[in-house]
């Protein structure tokens, strides 16, 4: 071996302390299936805690800027009083009636939008570097550092309440550094799960596993809403402590790869040989049986993997929609009359969790459908197209009653988060083990980072634009979201056509085989 060759992380990783302790207690080695269970559970709670920390900002928005009700929430063609609260009717149920400087001025929503874009811009940029580093480091240590750092800077944001800090730049810098630490999460957890699970039922498994995003959002919403009455600083401190604790669990228990803990993949987890022509017509599914010596895949090389650029751009627009809801839905609900009544900030935060409940169902459904159809692009594009009428209906009729609002919010979350979940999990893992890599497993974090990093640029732009557009009209905000969903679906057109063509070809091939079998049967 050349002295300049990079060390393979799998040879340098050791069993986590918690795993060694479990084996000592059991007095026996841990089975492969048990390792898989540990990986799913630990990574699930790890990334759920990332999202719990991330969701807090959207819950606290209306407390920091309660006077933003002057935003025009009117929808054309409907009576204005359904959406726009009058000065006499305006009741803001928060501890800080006048908000928190500097966010309680006329430009409050724009400043909050600036915080969102600063966080997400650094997050998306850091994602590219995180993926590059993740394929070259012990992911257990890398993930632990990211989680503890995220917890620290989430708590520091809350310190602004206790230390009476009113400098916008303090919150801006804290959010930017928090975004940098948050970028370590997604490439790491997807790479670890991809290392332990083959392509068999990957869409369904990762669809269920991806519920961590919505579970984290729901947990963060409930914790932040419950603690608002004690001061908004607690809404940041509690999620910060939570993710730091889970980071410790990751350090103690997470096995990064089978080789790092001295076990071999079971037969049904090893990549199967690719089908005839599969590498051309279905670039996501299929891999070569030949395995080459692992080496880290370069950034440019990863971009050239078939399907990576297409799905990365699709996720750009998909995440623009999803993250606009993530950061602005509680704010929107608290400033929209539902059945003629306005909700408190805490209640709006609790109600917004129905979007994430729909997202859990959507992620599982999209993963299961894509497995059954053997068609990731068709599934993702179909969900994005269905998201367009769902967005329109929620904007148009969400005010009618609480039941209608919840039902439409659930449906919108299902179609918006379904493809988002599918692309960031199963699709990323498929592309990270693409046939063109010849069995090289050290591209997972890089490919995942490219796809989610590009998507996170859209996630930054959506909330930023919303902060400015919402000051004039929420109609324009929803129009922007519907256009983004349409573009996301259209970007997958080439892959959809390829998948349809492959299925037609497979159907004809099976028909020819059956026909030859029937004609070859000798007559009696």
Coordinates of C-alpha atoms in Angstrom, one line a residue:
X1 CA 0.0 0.0 0.0
X2 CA 1.2 3.5 -0.8
X3 CA 2.2 5.5 2.2
X4 CA 0.0 8.3 0.9
X5 CA -3.1 6.2 0.7
X6 CA -6.0 7.3 2.9
X7 CA -6.8 5.0 5.8
X8 CA -10.1 3.2 5.5
X9 CA -12.4 4.3 8.3
X10 CA -13.7 0.7 8.6
X11 CA -10.3 -0.5 9.7
X12 CA -9.8 2.3 12.2
X13 CA -13.3 2.2 13.8
X14 CA -13.6 0.3 17.0
X15 CA -16.7 -1.1 18.8
X16 CA -18.6 1.7 20.6
X17 CA -18.3 1.5 24.4
X18 CA -22.0 0.7 24.9
X19 CA -21.7 -2.2 22.4
X20 CA -18.8 -3.6 24.3
X21 CA -20.7 -3.3 27.6
X22 CA -23.8 -5.0 26.1
X23 CA -21.7 -7.9 24.9
X24 CA -20.0 -8.1 28.3
X25 CA -23.5 -8.3 30.0
X26 CA -24.8 -10.8 27.5
X27 CA -21.5 -12.8 27.6
X28 CA -22.0 -13.3 23.8
X29 CA -21.6 -11.5 20.5
X30 CA -24.4 -9.3 19.2
X31 CA -26.2 -10.7 16.1
X32 CA -26.4 -8.9 12.8
X33 CA -30.1 -8.3 13.1
X34 CA -29.6 -6.8 16.6
X35 CA -27.0 -4.4 15.2
X36 CA -29.5 -3.4 12.5
X37 CA -32.2 -2.7 15.1
X38 CA -29.7 -0.6 17.2
X39 CA -28.8 1.3 14.1
X40 CA -32.4 2.1 13.2
X41 CA -33.4 3.1 16.7
X42 CA -30.3 5.2 17.5
X43 CA -30.2 7.1 14.1
X44 CA -34.0 7.6 14.4
X45 CA -33.8 9.4 17.7
X46 CA -30.6 11.2 16.6
X47 CA -32.2 12.9 13.6
X48 CA -35.5 13.4 15.4
X49 CA -33.6 15.4 18.0
X50 CA -32.0 17.5 15.2
X51 CA -35.4 18.4 13.9
X52 CA -36.8 19.1 17.4
X53 CA -34.0 21.7 17.9
X54 CA -34.7 23.1 14.4
X55 CA -38.5 23.4 14.8
X56 CA -38.3 25.7 17.9
X57 CA -37.8 28.9 15.9
X58 CA -41.1 28.5 14.0
X59 CA -43.0 28.1 17.3
X60 CA -41.4 31.2 18.9
X61 CA -41.9 33.4 15.9
X62 CA -45.3 34.8 16.9
X63 CA -44.0 35.5 20.4
X64 CA -41.1 37.5 19.1
X65 CA -43.2 39.3 16.6
X66 CA -46.9 39.4 17.8
X67 CA -47.7 42.6 15.9
X68 CA -47.3 41.0 12.5
X69 CA -51.0 40.5 12.3
X70 CA -51.1 43.5 10.0
X71 CA -50.0 41.1 7.3
X72 CA -52.7 40.8 4.7
X73 CA -54.1 37.2 5.1
X74 CA -57.0 37.9 2.8
X75 CA -57.7 35.4 0.0
X76 CA -59.2 36.9 -3.1
X77 CA -62.9 36.0 -3.6
X78 CA -63.5 35.4 0.1
X79 CA -64.7 37.9 2.7
X80 CA -61.8 39.8 4.2
X81 CA -62.9 39.3 7.8
X82 CA -62.2 35.6 7.5
X83 CA -58.5 36.2 7.5
X84 CA -57.7 39.7 8.6
X85 CA -58.1 40.3 12.3
X86 CA -59.2 43.8 13.2
X87 CA -57.5 45.9 15.8
X88 CA -60.5 45.4 18.2
X89 CA -60.5 41.6 17.9
X90 CA -56.8 41.1 18.0
X91 CA -55.8 39.0 21.0
X92 CA -52.3 37.7 21.4
X93 CA -51.9 35.1 24.1
X94 CA -48.2 35.3 24.8
X95 CA -46.2 36.2 27.8
X96 CA -44.6 39.1 26.0
X97 CA -47.5 41.1 24.6
X98 CA -45.3 43.5 22.8
X99 CA -42.8 41.0 21.3
X100 CA -39.1 41.0 21.6
X101 CA -36.9 43.7 20.0
X102 CA -35.6 43.8 17.3
X103 CA -38.3 41.4 15.9
X104 CA -41.3 43.4 17.1
X105 CA -41.0 46.2 14.6
X106 CA -42.6 46.8 11.2
X107 CA -39.9 44.6 9.6
X108 CA -40.2 41.8 12.2
X109 CA -41.3 39.1 9.8
X110 CA -38.5 40.0 7.3
X111 CA -35.9 39.8 10.1
X112 CA -37.2 36.4 11.2
X113 CA -37.0 35.4 7.5
X114 CA -33.4 36.6 7.5
X115 CA -32.6 34.3 10.5
X116 CA -34.1 31.4 8.6
X117 CA -32.1 31.9 5.5
X118 CA -28.9 32.5 7.4
X119 CA -29.4 29.2 9.2
X120 CA -30.3 27.3 6.1
X121 CA -27.7 28.9 3.9
X122 CA -24.9 27.8 6.2
X123 CA -26.6 24.5 6.7
X124 CA -26.7 23.8 3.0
X125 CA -23.1 24.9 2.4
X126 CA -21.9 23.0 5.4
X127 CA -23.7 19.9 4.1
X128 CA -21.3 19.6 1.1
X129 CA -18.3 19.7 3.4
X130 CA -20.0 17.4 6.0
X131 CA -20.6 14.7 3.3
X132 CA -17.0 15.0 2.2
X133 CA -15.7 14.6 5.7
X134 CA -18.2 12.0 6.6
X135 CA -16.8 9.5 4.1
X136 CA -13.3 10.0 5.5
X137 CA -14.0 10.0 9.3
X138 CA -15.5 7.9 12.0
X139 CA -19.2 8.8 11.6
X140 CA -20.0 8.0 15.2
X141 CA -17.5 10.7 16.4
X142 CA -18.5 13.1 13.6
X143 CA -22.2 12.8 14.5
X144 CA -21.6 13.2 18.2
X145 CA -19.7 16.4 17.7
X146 CA -22.4 17.8 15.5
X147 CA -25.2 17.0 17.9
X148 CA -23.5 18.4 21.0
X149 CA -22.5 21.6 19.0
X150 CA -26.1 21.9 17.8
X151 CA -27.4 21.6 21.4
X152 CA -24.9 24.2 22.6
X153 CA -25.9 26.9 20.1
X154 CA -29.6 26.2 20.4
X155 CA -29.3 26.9 24.1
X156 CA -27.2 30.0 23.4
X157 CA -30.1 31.4 21.3
X158 CA -32.4 31.0 24.3
X159 CA -29.8 32.8 26.4
X160 CA -30.9 35.9 24.6
X161 CA -34.1 35.8 26.7
X162 CA -32.4 35.5 30.1
X163 CA -29.6 38.0 29.4
X164 CA -32.0 40.5 27.7
X165 CA -30.1 40.5 24.4
X166 CA -31.7 42.6 21.7
X167 CA -28.9 42.6 19.1
X168 CA -30.1 41.1 15.8
X169 CA -26.5 40.2 15.0
X170 CA -26.2 38.0 18.1
X171 CA -29.1 35.9 17.0
X172 CA -27.9 35.9 13.4
X173 CA -24.4 34.6 14.3
X174 CA -25.8 32.0 16.7
X175 CA -28.2 30.7 14.1
X176 CA -25.4 30.5 11.5
X177 CA -23.1 28.4 13.7
X178 CA -26.1 26.2 14.7
X179 CA -26.7 25.6 11.0
X180 CA -23.1 24.5 10.5
X181 CA -23.4 21.9 13.3
X182 CA -26.8 20.8 12.1
X183 CA -25.3 20.0 8.6
X184 CA -23.4 17.0 10.1
X185 CA -26.6 15.1 10.8
X186 CA -28.3 14.0 7.6
X187 CA -25.3 12.7 5.6
X188 CA -24.1 10.8 8.6
X189 CA -27.4 9.0 9.5
X190 CA -28.2 8.1 5.9
X191 CA -24.7 6.8 5.4
X192 CA -24.9 4.6 8.5
X193 CA -28.3 3.2 7.6
X194 CA -27.2 2.6 4.0
X195 CA -24.2 0.7 5.3
X196 CA -26.4 -1.7 7.2
X197 CA -29.3 -2.2 4.8
X198 CA -29.4 -3.5 1.2
X199 CA -31.9 -2.4 -1.4
X200 CA -34.5 -5.1 -0.5
X201 CA -37.5 -3.1 0.8
X202 CA -35.3 -0.1 1.3
X203 CA -38.1 2.3 0.3
X204 CA -40.5 0.9 2.9
X205 CA -37.8 0.6 5.7
X206 CA -36.5 4.1 5.1
X207 CA -40.0 5.5 4.7
X208 CA -40.9 4.3 8.2
X209 CA -37.5 5.3 9.5
X210 CA -37.8 8.7 8.0
X211 CA -40.7 9.4 10.3
X212 CA -38.0 10.8 12.6
X213 CA -38.3 14.1 10.7
X214 CA -41.9 14.5 11.5
X215 CA -41.6 13.0 15.0
X216 CA -38.8 15.5 15.7
X217 CA -40.9 18.4 14.3
X218 CA -43.9 17.3 16.5
X219 CA -41.7 16.9 19.6
X220 CA -40.0 20.2 19.1
X221 CA -43.4 21.9 18.5
X222 CA -45.0 20.4 21.7
X223 CA -41.9 21.1 23.9
X224 CA -41.6 24.7 22.6
X225 CA -45.3 25.4 22.9
X226 CA -45.5 24.0 26.4
X227 CA -42.6 26.1 27.6
X228 CA -43.6 29.4 26.0
X229 CA -45.6 30.5 29.1
X230 CA -42.4 30.2 31.2
X231 CA -40.4 32.4 28.8
X232 CA -39.4 31.7 25.2
X233 CA -35.8 31.0 26.3
X234 CA -36.9 27.7 27.7
X235 CA -38.3 26.8 24.3
X236 CA -34.7 26.7 23.0
X237 CA -33.0 25.4 26.1
X238 CA -35.0 22.1 26.4
X239 CA -34.5 20.9 22.8
X240 CA -30.8 21.9 23.1
X241 CA -30.4 19.7 26.1
X242 CA -32.3 16.9 24.5
X243 CA -30.1 16.7 21.4
X244 CA -26.9 16.9 23.5
X245 CA -28.1 13.9 25.5
X246 CA -29.0 11.9 22.4
X247 CA -25.5 12.8 21.1
X248 CA -24.1 11.0 24.1
X249 CA -26.2 7.9 23.3
X250 CA -24.9 8.0 19.7
X251 CA -21.3 8.0 21.0
X252 CA -22.0 5.1 23.3
X253 CA -24.0 2.8 21.0
X254 CA -23.8 3.6 17.2
X255 CA -22.1 1.0 15.1
X256 CA -21.1 2.7 11.8
X257 CA -20.5 -0.3 9.5
X258 CA -20.6 -4.1 9.8
X259 CA -16.9 -4.2 9.4
X260 CA -16.3 -1.7 12.2
X261 CA -17.8 -4.1 14.7
X262 CA -16.4 -7.3 13.1
X263 CA -19.5 -8.8 11.5
X264 CA -20.3 -9.6 7.9
X265 CA -23.4 -8.6 5.9
X266 CA -26.0 -11.3 5.7
X267 CA -26.9 -12.7 2.2
X268 CA -30.1 -10.8 1.8
X269 CA -28.3 -7.5 2.5
X270 CA -25.6 -8.0 -0.1
X271 CA -26.2 -6.1 -3.4
X272 CA -27.9 -8.4 -6.0
X273 CA -26.5 -8.5 -9.6
X274 CA -28.2 -5.9 -11.8
X275 CA -30.8 -6.9 -14.3
X276 CA -30.3 -6.8 -18.0
X277 CA -30.2 -3.2 -19.2
X278 CA -31.1 -1.9 -15.7
X279 CA -28.1 0.4 -15.5
X280 CA -29.4 2.3 -18.5
X281 CA -33.1 2.5 -18.0
X282 CA -33.3 2.5 -14.2
X283 CA -30.2 4.2 -12.9
X284 CA -31.3 4.0 -9.3
X285 CA -31.9 0.3 -8.9
X286 CA -29.3 -2.3 -9.5
X287 CA -25.7 -2.8 -8.8
X288 CA -22.8 -4.8 -10.1
X289 CA -21.6 -7.9 -8.3
X290 CA -18.0 -6.9 -8.8
X291 CA -16.6 -5.1 -5.7
X292 CA -13.6 -2.8 -5.9
X293 CA -11.4 -1.6 -3.1
X294 CA -13.3 1.2 -1.3
X295 CA -11.9 4.7 -1.7
X296 CA -13.6 8.0 -1.0
X297 CA -15.5 9.4 -4.0
X298 CA -14.7 12.9 -5.0
X299 CA -17.3 15.7 -5.0
X300 CA -17.3 16.2 -8.8
X301 CA -17.3 12.4 -9.4
X302 CA -20.4 12.0 -7.1
X303 CA -22.2 14.7 -9.1
X304 CA -21.7 12.6 -12.3
X305 CA -23.5 9.6 -10.9
X306 CA -26.6 9.1 -13.1
X307 CA -29.6 10.6 -11.3
X308 CA -27.8 12.6 -8.7
X309 CA -28.1 16.0 -10.3
X310 CA -31.8 15.4 -11.3
X311 CA -32.9 14.4 -7.9
X312 CA -30.8 17.1 -6.2
X313 CA -32.6 19.8 -8.3
X314 CA -36.0 18.2 -7.7
X315 CA -35.3 18.3 -3.9
X316 CA -34.4 22.0 -4.2
X317 CA -38.0 22.8 -5.0
X318 CA -39.5 20.0 -2.9
X319 CA -37.6 21.3 0.2
X320 CA -38.6 24.9 -0.6
X321 CA -42.2 23.9 -0.1
X322 CA -41.6 21.6 2.9
X323 CA -39.4 24.1 4.9
X324 CA -41.7 27.0 4.2
X325 CA -44.3 25.1 6.1
X326 CA -41.7 24.0 8.7
X327 CA -40.8 27.6 9.6
X328 CA -44.0 29.5 8.9
X329 CA -47.0 27.2 9.4
X330 CA -47.5 28.0 13.1
X331 CA -47.2 31.7 12.4
X332 CA -49.7 31.4 9.5
X333 CA -52.2 29.5 11.7
X334 CA -52.0 32.0 14.6
X335 CA -52.8 34.8 12.2
X336 CA -55.6 33.1 10.3
X337 CA -59.2 33.1 11.6
X338 CA -60.4 29.5 11.7
X339 CA -64.2 29.4 12.0
X340 CA -64.0 33.1 13.0
X341 CA -61.5 32.5 15.9
X342 CA -57.8 33.2 16.3
X343 CA -55.6 30.8 18.1
X344 CA -52.9 31.5 20.6
X345 CA -49.3 30.9 19.6
X346 CA -49.0 27.7 21.7
X347 CA -52.3 26.3 20.3
X348 CA -51.2 27.2 16.7
X349 CA -47.9 25.4 17.3
X350 CA -49.7 22.3 18.6
X351 CA -52.1 22.3 15.6
X352 CA -49.3 22.6 13.1
X353 CA -48.1 19.1 14.1
X354 CA -50.9 17.7 11.9
X355 CA -48.8 18.6 8.9
X356 CA -46.0 16.4 10.2
X357 CA -48.4 13.6 11.1
X358 CA -49.4 13.7 7.4
X359 CA -45.7 13.7 6.5
X360 CA -45.1 10.5 8.5
X361 CA -47.9 8.7 6.5
X362 CA -46.7 10.3 3.2
X363 CA -43.1 9.1 3.8
X364 CA -44.2 5.5 4.5
X365 CA -46.7 5.5 1.7
X366 CA -44.2 6.9 -0.9
X367 CA -41.5 4.4 0.2
X368 CA -43.9 1.4 0.0
X369 CA -45.3 2.4 -3.4
X370 CA -41.8 3.0 -4.9
X371 CA -40.8 -0.5 -3.7
X372 CA -43.9 -2.2 -5.1
X373 CA -43.6 -0.3 -8.4
X374 CA -39.8 -0.5 -8.5
X375 CA -40.1 3.2 -9.6
X376 CA -38.7 6.0 -7.4
X377 CA -39.1 8.8 -10.0
X378 CA -42.7 7.9 -10.9
X379 CA -43.7 7.9 -7.2
X380 CA -41.9 11.1 -6.3
X381 CA -43.3 13.0 -9.3
X382 CA -46.8 11.8 -8.7
X383 CA -46.7 13.0 -5.1
X384 CA -45.4 16.4 -6.1
X385 CA -48.2 16.9 -8.7
X386 CA -50.8 15.9 -6.1
X387 CA -49.3 18.5 -3.7
X388 CA -50.4 21.3 -6.0
X389 CA -54.2 20.9 -5.5
X390 CA -53.6 20.1 -1.8
X391 CA -51.9 23.4 -1.3
X392 CA -54.6 25.3 -3.1
X393 CA -57.4 23.6 -1.1
X394 CA -55.7 24.3 2.2
X395 CA -55.3 28.0 1.4
X396 CA -58.8 28.3 0.1
X397 CA -60.8 26.4 2.6
X398 CA -58.6 26.0 5.7
X399 CA -60.5 28.8 7.4
X400 CA -64.0 27.0 7.3
X401 CA -63.6 25.0 10.5
X402 CA -61.0 23.4 12.7
X403 CA -61.9 19.9 11.3
X404 CA -61.5 21.1 7.7
X405 CA -58.2 22.8 8.5
X406 CA -56.8 19.7 10.2
X407 CA -57.9 17.4 7.4
X408 CA -56.5 19.6 4.6
X409 CA -53.3 20.2 6.6
X410 CA -52.8 16.4 7.0
X411 CA -53.4 15.8 3.3
X412 CA -51.0 18.6 2.4
X413 CA -48.3 17.2 4.7
X414 CA -48.8 13.8 3.1
X415 CA -48.1 14.9 -0.4
X416 CA -45.5 17.5 0.4
X417 CA -43.3 15.4 2.7
X418 CA -43.8 12.1 0.9
X419 CA -41.4 12.8 -2.0
X420 CA -39.2 14.8 0.2
X421 CA -38.8 11.8 2.5
X422 CA -38.3 9.4 -0.4
X423 CA -35.6 11.4 -2.1
X424 CA -33.6 12.1 1.0
X425 CA -33.6 8.5 2.2
X426 CA -34.1 5.6 -0.3
X427 CA -33.1 7.6 -3.4
X428 CA -30.0 8.9 -1.8
X429 CA -29.0 5.5 -0.5
X430 CA -29.7 4.0 -4.0
X431 CA -27.5 6.5 -5.7
X432 CA -24.8 6.2 -3.1
X433 CA -24.5 2.5 -4.0
X434 CA -25.1 3.0 -7.7
X435 CA -23.8 0.4 -10.1
X436 CA -21.3 2.8 -11.6
X437 CA -19.4 2.8 -8.2
X438 CA -18.7 -0.9 -8.6
X439 CA -19.6 -1.8 -5.0
X440 CA -17.7 1.1 -3.4
X441 CA -19.6 2.0 -0.3
X442 CA -17.7 5.2 0.5
X443 CA -19.8 7.5 -1.5
X444 CA -23.0 7.4 0.6
X445 CA -22.3 10.5 2.8
X446 CA -21.0 12.5 -0.2
X447 CA -24.0 11.7 -2.4
X448 CA -26.5 12.2 0.4
X449 CA -24.8 15.6 1.2
X450 CA -25.0 16.7 -2.5
X451 CA -28.7 15.9 -2.8
X452 CA -29.8 17.2 0.6
X453 CA -27.3 20.1 0.4
X454 CA -28.8 21.3 -2.9
X455 CA -32.3 20.8 -1.5
X456 CA -31.4 22.8 1.6
X457 CA -30.6 25.8 -0.7
X458 CA -34.2 25.7 -1.7
X459 CA -35.1 25.3 2.0
X460 CA -33.3 28.5 2.7
X461 CA -34.9 30.4 -0.2
X462 CA -38.4 29.4 0.6
X463 CA -38.7 30.8 4.1
X464 CA -36.7 33.9 3.1
X465 CA -39.1 34.8 0.3
X466 CA -42.0 34.0 2.5
X467 CA -40.8 36.5 5.1
X468 CA -41.0 39.3 2.5
X469 CA -43.9 38.1 0.4
X470 CA -46.2 37.5 3.4
X471 CA -46.0 41.2 4.3
X472 CA -48.0 41.8 1.2
X473 CA -50.1 38.7 0.5
X474 CA -50.3 35.1 1.6
X475 CA -51.9 34.4 -1.7
X476 CA -48.6 35.0 -3.4
X477 CA -46.8 32.7 -0.9
X478 CA -49.1 29.8 -1.8
X479 CA -48.8 30.5 -5.5
X480 CA -45.0 30.3 -5.1
X481 CA -45.3 27.0 -3.3
X482 CA -47.6 25.5 -6.0
X483 CA -45.2 26.6 -8.8
X484 CA -42.3 25.1 -6.9
X485 CA -44.2 21.8 -6.5
X486 CA -44.9 21.8 -10.3
X487 CA -41.3 22.4 -11.2
X488 CA -40.1 19.6 -8.8
X489 CA -42.4 17.2 -10.6
X490 CA -41.4 18.3 -14.1
X491 CA -37.7 17.9 -13.3
X492 CA -38.2 14.2 -12.9
X493 CA -39.8 13.9 -16.4
X494 CA -36.8 12.2 -18.0
X495 CA -36.4 9.6 -15.3
X496 CA -40.2 9.0 -15.3
X497 CA -40.1 8.3 -19.0
X498 CA -37.1 6.0 -18.5
X499 CA -38.9 4.1 -15.8
X500 CA -42.1 3.8 -17.9
X501 CA -40.1 2.6 -20.9
X502 CA -38.3 0.0 -18.7
X503 CA -41.6 -1.3 -17.4
X504 CA -43.0 -1.6 -20.9
X505 CA -39.9 -3.4 -22.1
X506 CA -40.1 -5.8 -19.1
X507 CA -43.7 -6.5 -19.8
X508 CA -43.0 -7.3 -23.4
X509 CA -40.1 -9.5 -22.4
X510 CA -42.2 -11.5 -20.0
X511 CA -44.9 -11.8 -22.7
X512 CA -42.4 -13.1 -25.2
X513 CA -41.0 -15.6 -22.6
X514 CA -44.5 -16.8 -21.8
X515 CA -45.4 -17.1 -25.5
X516 CA -42.3 -19.1 -26.3
X517 CA -43.0 -21.4 -23.3
X518 CA -46.5 -22.0 -24.6
X519 CA -45.4 -22.8 -28.2
X520 CA -42.7 -25.1 -27.0
X521 CA -45.1 -27.4 -25.2
X522 CA -45.4 -30.6 -27.4
X523 CA -48.9 -31.6 -28.6
X524 CA -50.3 -34.8 -27.1

